[in-house]
């Protein structure tokens, strides 16, 4: 070991010793400061025995004792006949013995019940005092504590009957009031709901402004004034008129139908959709829309009232993030097996046998007649991206097809997915093919169950947002 290493070891040991000594000294000084901060405890009120002054206690007892000599003779006389007068002078040992007699006690209870049943002349509640006089209770003899308990069933029955009758009357009054006011309230709610906003608008999807006209105006005249006012927007803009029949008319319908032009309009609704599959609305478009609506209000002498509070751009950004989370398609592939590619004619025959039809866009689509034909339940297309057509199917072979379900556009996505799987398995047998997932791996029951779970999560997320899959709002948002 060199001299340098020895010196470094010694220096390190000295530093460690110095740190230990410094910590000990600081801790000792801290304890001294803590001890000096608190003074010695001289007296403890909780541990010392209290010193009582007997003279003071005697005076205190005299102050709070009842002096019968100071009370006038008629001091306890009751003005009401229902209150029993107390006589402090009748202290008789025989009366004390009667307290233990059950007949005496029952007689007292009956007397109290009779007093309660007497109607008051001025409808003032009657206060009932005990039938046994206070002066007759034994002060020092414990034998009275062993007396038989007083039976109060009669008094309880009287009070219970009185309260039940009062509660029944109140309930009947309340039910009568509800029945009388119910129809009027329902009509008011129905009228307010019908005239609030157009049914197609959604609070979380649209920025809405309502213009209250100073005077009723013909719908045709307003339609001409608004012609071209909201053109060149990259997001949908809707304008509705509220006529005297409390019905909302879309401006495009008024322009196309001359019969609606004569309807008198009292309110106008202008709305801008905040997002779609192309993304959220921009700040420039928002400012332009708001400026156009405010200017329109000044031109037609209308009061403008915006229906939403808060930052519309932030709401558009949040709506776009929601769309990204739930805008999913579920699909899998049906790939040819060892027998090679399957013919187009056989594919078309099996597809049409399962209820699908060849659409103009080159895909096979399955519609649920109960849900309508607004959007297909699922589609089947060529995996090689070549669209199907009658000529191609007659002369070509197909290596693989894809089954796909667009979740936001399908109302009953779980039922549609189950039916799509059933059709795919039947076509798998008919074409001698096999199912694969998006990663070209075999698709079994376990993988299908995982897809079902994802469908449930996406469906619940959309419903919680207030946008039901397959609804008009969902079709508008995911377009």
CSV table of C-alpha atoms in Angstrom, one decimal, residues 137-328:
chain,number,residue,atom,x,y,z
A,137,UNK,CA,-93.8,10.2,45.6
A,138,UNK,CA,-91.6,8.9,48.4
A,139,UNK,CA,-88.4,10.8,48.9
A,140,UNK,CA,-86.3,8.4,50.9
A,141,UNK,CA,-88.2,5.1,50.9
A,142,UNK,CA,-86.9,2.7,48.1
A,143,UNK,CA,-89.9,0.5,48.4
A,144,UNK,CA,-91.8,2.6,45.9
A,145,UNK,CA,-89.2,1.6,43.2
A,146,UNK,CA,-90.5,-2.0,43.4
A,147,UNK,CA,-94.1,-0.9,42.4
A,148,UNK,CA,-95.7,-2.6,39.4
A,149,UNK,CA,-95.1,-0.8,36.0
A,150,UNK,CA,-97.8,1.5,34.7
A,151,UNK,CA,-99.6,0.2,31.6
A,152,UNK,CA,-99.7,2.9,28.8
A,153,UNK,CA,-101.2,0.9,26.0
A,154,UNK,CA,-104.4,2.9,26.1
A,155,UNK,CA,-102.7,6.2,25.8
A,156,UNK,CA,-100.4,5.0,23.0
A,157,UNK,CA,-103.3,3.7,21.1
A,158,UNK,CA,-105.0,7.1,21.3
A,159,UNK,CA,-102.0,9.0,20.0
A,160,UNK,CA,-101.2,6.4,17.3
A,161,UNK,CA,-104.7,6.7,15.9
A,162,UNK,CA,-104.6,10.5,16.0
A,163,UNK,CA,-101.3,10.6,14.1
A,164,UNK,CA,-102.3,8.0,11.6
A,165,UNK,CA,-105.5,9.9,10.7
A,166,UNK,CA,-103.4,13.1,10.3
A,167,UNK,CA,-100.9,11.3,8.0
A,168,UNK,CA,-103.7,9.8,5.9
A,169,UNK,CA,-105.3,13.2,5.4
A,170,UNK,CA,-102.0,14.8,4.4
A,171,UNK,CA,-101.3,12.0,1.9
A,172,UNK,CA,-104.8,12.2,0.4
A,173,UNK,CA,-104.3,16.0,0.0
A,174,UNK,CA,-100.9,15.5,-1.6
A,175,UNK,CA,-102.3,12.9,-4.0
A,176,UNK,CA,-105.2,15.1,-4.9
A,177,UNK,CA,-102.9,18.0,-5.7
A,178,UNK,CA,-100.7,15.8,-7.9
A,179,UNK,CA,-103.7,14.5,-9.8
A,180,UNK,CA,-105.0,18.1,-10.4
A,181,UNK,CA,-101.7,19.5,-11.5
A,182,UNK,CA,-100.3,16.5,-13.4
A,183,UNK,CA,-101.9,17.0,-16.8
A,184,UNK,CA,-101.1,20.7,-16.9
A,185,UNK,CA,-97.5,20.0,-16.0
A,186,UNK,CA,-97.2,17.3,-18.6
A,187,UNK,CA,-98.6,19.6,-21.3
A,188,UNK,CA,-96.1,22.3,-20.3
A,189,UNK,CA,-93.2,20.0,-20.5
A,190,UNK,CA,-94.2,18.6,-23.8
A,191,UNK,CA,-94.6,22.1,-25.3
A,192,UNK,CA,-91.3,23.2,-23.9
A,193,UNK,CA,-89.5,20.1,-25.2
A,194,UNK,CA,-91.0,20.5,-28.7
A,195,UNK,CA,-90.0,24.1,-29.0
A,196,UNK,CA,-86.5,24.0,-27.3
A,197,UNK,CA,-84.2,22.8,-30.1
A,198,UNK,CA,-84.5,20.7,-33.3
A,199,UNK,CA,-84.5,17.0,-32.6
A,200,UNK,CA,-81.5,16.3,-34.9
A,201,UNK,CA,-79.2,18.5,-32.9
A,202,UNK,CA,-77.0,17.2,-30.1
A,203,UNK,CA,-75.6,19.3,-27.2
A,204,UNK,CA,-72.2,17.6,-27.3
A,205,UNK,CA,-71.9,17.7,-31.1
A,206,UNK,CA,-73.2,21.1,-32.2
A,207,UNK,CA,-72.6,24.7,-31.4
A,208,UNK,CA,-76.1,26.1,-31.5
A,209,UNK,CA,-77.4,29.7,-31.6
A,210,UNK,CA,-81.1,30.6,-31.3
A,211,UNK,CA,-82.3,33.8,-32.9
A,212,UNK,CA,-85.6,35.2,-31.4
A,213,UNK,CA,-87.3,37.4,-34.0
A,214,UNK,CA,-89.0,40.6,-33.0
A,215,UNK,CA,-91.9,39.8,-35.3
A,216,UNK,CA,-93.0,36.7,-37.1
A,217,UNK,CA,-91.7,36.4,-40.6
A,218,UNK,CA,-92.5,34.1,-43.5
A,219,UNK,CA,-90.2,31.1,-43.8
A,220,UNK,CA,-89.8,31.6,-47.6
A,221,UNK,CA,-88.5,35.2,-47.0
A,222,UNK,CA,-86.0,34.0,-44.4
A,223,UNK,CA,-84.8,31.2,-46.6
A,224,UNK,CA,-84.0,33.7,-49.4
A,225,UNK,CA,-82.1,35.9,-46.9
A,226,UNK,CA,-80.0,32.9,-45.7
A,227,UNK,CA,-79.3,31.5,-49.1
A,228,UNK,CA,-75.5,31.1,-49.5
A,229,UNK,CA,-74.8,32.6,-46.0
A,230,UNK,CA,-73.2,29.4,-44.6
A,231,UNK,CA,-71.6,28.0,-47.7
A,232,UNK,CA,-67.9,27.0,-47.9
A,233,UNK,CA,-67.8,25.5,-44.4
A,234,UNK,CA,-65.7,22.3,-43.9
A,235,UNK,CA,-68.2,21.2,-41.2
A,236,UNK,CA,-71.9,20.7,-41.6
A,237,UNK,CA,-74.1,23.8,-40.8
A,238,UNK,CA,-77.8,23.4,-40.2
A,239,UNK,CA,-80.5,26.1,-40.1
A,240,UNK,CA,-84.0,25.4,-38.8
A,241,UNK,CA,-87.2,27.6,-38.5
A,242,UNK,CA,-89.8,27.3,-35.7
A,243,UNK,CA,-93.2,28.0,-37.1
A,244,UNK,CA,-96.5,28.8,-35.3
A,245,UNK,CA,-97.3,25.1,-35.0
A,246,UNK,CA,-94.2,24.6,-32.8
A,247,UNK,CA,-92.6,22.5,-35.5
A,248,UNK,CA,-88.9,22.9,-36.6
A,249,UNK,CA,-88.5,23.2,-40.4
A,250,UNK,CA,-85.1,22.8,-42.0
A,251,UNK,CA,-84.2,25.6,-44.3
A,252,UNK,CA,-83.3,23.2,-47.1
A,253,UNK,CA,-86.8,21.7,-46.9
A,254,UNK,CA,-88.4,25.2,-47.0
A,255,UNK,CA,-86.4,26.1,-50.1
A,256,UNK,CA,-87.5,22.8,-51.8
A,257,UNK,CA,-91.2,22.9,-50.8
A,258,UNK,CA,-93.2,26.0,-51.7
A,259,UNK,CA,-96.0,24.9,-49.4
A,260,UNK,CA,-93.7,25.6,-46.4
A,261,UNK,CA,-92.8,29.1,-47.5
A,262,UNK,CA,-95.9,30.7,-46.1
A,263,UNK,CA,-95.4,29.4,-42.6
A,264,UNK,CA,-94.7,32.1,-40.0
A,265,UNK,CA,-91.5,31.8,-38.1
A,266,UNK,CA,-90.7,33.1,-34.6
A,267,UNK,CA,-87.3,31.5,-34.0
A,268,UNK,CA,-84.3,30.5,-36.0
A,269,UNK,CA,-81.7,27.9,-35.0
A,270,UNK,CA,-78.2,28.0,-36.5
A,271,UNK,CA,-75.9,25.1,-35.6
A,272,UNK,CA,-72.3,24.1,-36.5
A,273,UNK,CA,-71.1,20.5,-36.1
A,274,UNK,CA,-67.9,20.6,-34.0
A,275,UNK,CA,-66.2,17.5,-35.4
A,276,UNK,CA,-66.4,14.6,-37.8
A,277,UNK,CA,-64.1,11.9,-39.2
A,278,UNK,CA,-61.9,14.6,-40.8
A,279,UNK,CA,-61.1,16.1,-37.4
A,280,UNK,CA,-62.3,18.9,-35.1
A,281,UNK,CA,-63.4,22.4,-36.3
A,282,UNK,CA,-60.7,25.0,-36.4
A,283,UNK,CA,-60.6,28.3,-34.5
A,284,UNK,CA,-61.0,30.2,-37.8
A,285,UNK,CA,-64.2,28.4,-38.8
A,286,UNK,CA,-65.6,28.9,-35.3
A,287,UNK,CA,-64.9,32.7,-35.3
A,288,UNK,CA,-66.4,33.0,-38.8
A,289,UNK,CA,-69.6,31.1,-37.8
A,290,UNK,CA,-70.1,33.2,-34.6
A,291,UNK,CA,-69.5,36.4,-36.5
A,292,UNK,CA,-72.0,35.4,-39.3
A,293,UNK,CA,-74.7,34.5,-36.7
A,294,UNK,CA,-74.2,37.8,-34.8
A,295,UNK,CA,-74.4,39.8,-38.0
A,296,UNK,CA,-77.5,38.0,-39.1
A,297,UNK,CA,-79.2,38.8,-35.8
A,298,UNK,CA,-78.5,42.5,-36.4
A,299,UNK,CA,-79.8,42.4,-40.0
A,300,UNK,CA,-83.1,40.7,-39.1
A,301,UNK,CA,-83.6,42.5,-35.8
A,302,UNK,CA,-83.3,39.3,-33.7
A,303,UNK,CA,-81.9,38.5,-30.3
A,304,UNK,CA,-79.1,35.9,-30.4
A,305,UNK,CA,-78.8,33.4,-27.6
A,306,UNK,CA,-76.0,30.9,-27.6
A,307,UNK,CA,-77.0,27.5,-26.2
A,308,UNK,CA,-73.6,26.3,-25.0
A,309,UNK,CA,-71.3,27.7,-22.4
A,310,UNK,CA,-67.5,27.3,-22.3
A,311,UNK,CA,-64.9,27.1,-25.0
A,312,UNK,CA,-66.3,25.6,-28.2
A,313,UNK,CA,-62.8,24.8,-29.5
A,314,UNK,CA,-62.0,22.8,-26.4
A,315,UNK,CA,-65.3,20.9,-26.8
A,316,UNK,CA,-64.5,20.2,-30.4
A,317,UNK,CA,-61.1,18.8,-29.4
A,318,UNK,CA,-62.6,16.6,-26.8
A,319,UNK,CA,-65.2,15.4,-29.2
A,320,UNK,CA,-62.5,14.5,-31.8
A,321,UNK,CA,-60.6,12.5,-29.1
A,322,UNK,CA,-63.8,10.6,-28.3
A,323,UNK,CA,-64.2,9.8,-32.0
A,324,UNK,CA,-60.7,8.5,-32.2
A,325,UNK,CA,-61.3,6.2,-29.3
A,326,UNK,CA,-64.5,4.6,-30.5
A,327,UNK,CA,-64.3,4.9,-34.3
A,328,UNK,CA,-63.3,1.3,-34.8
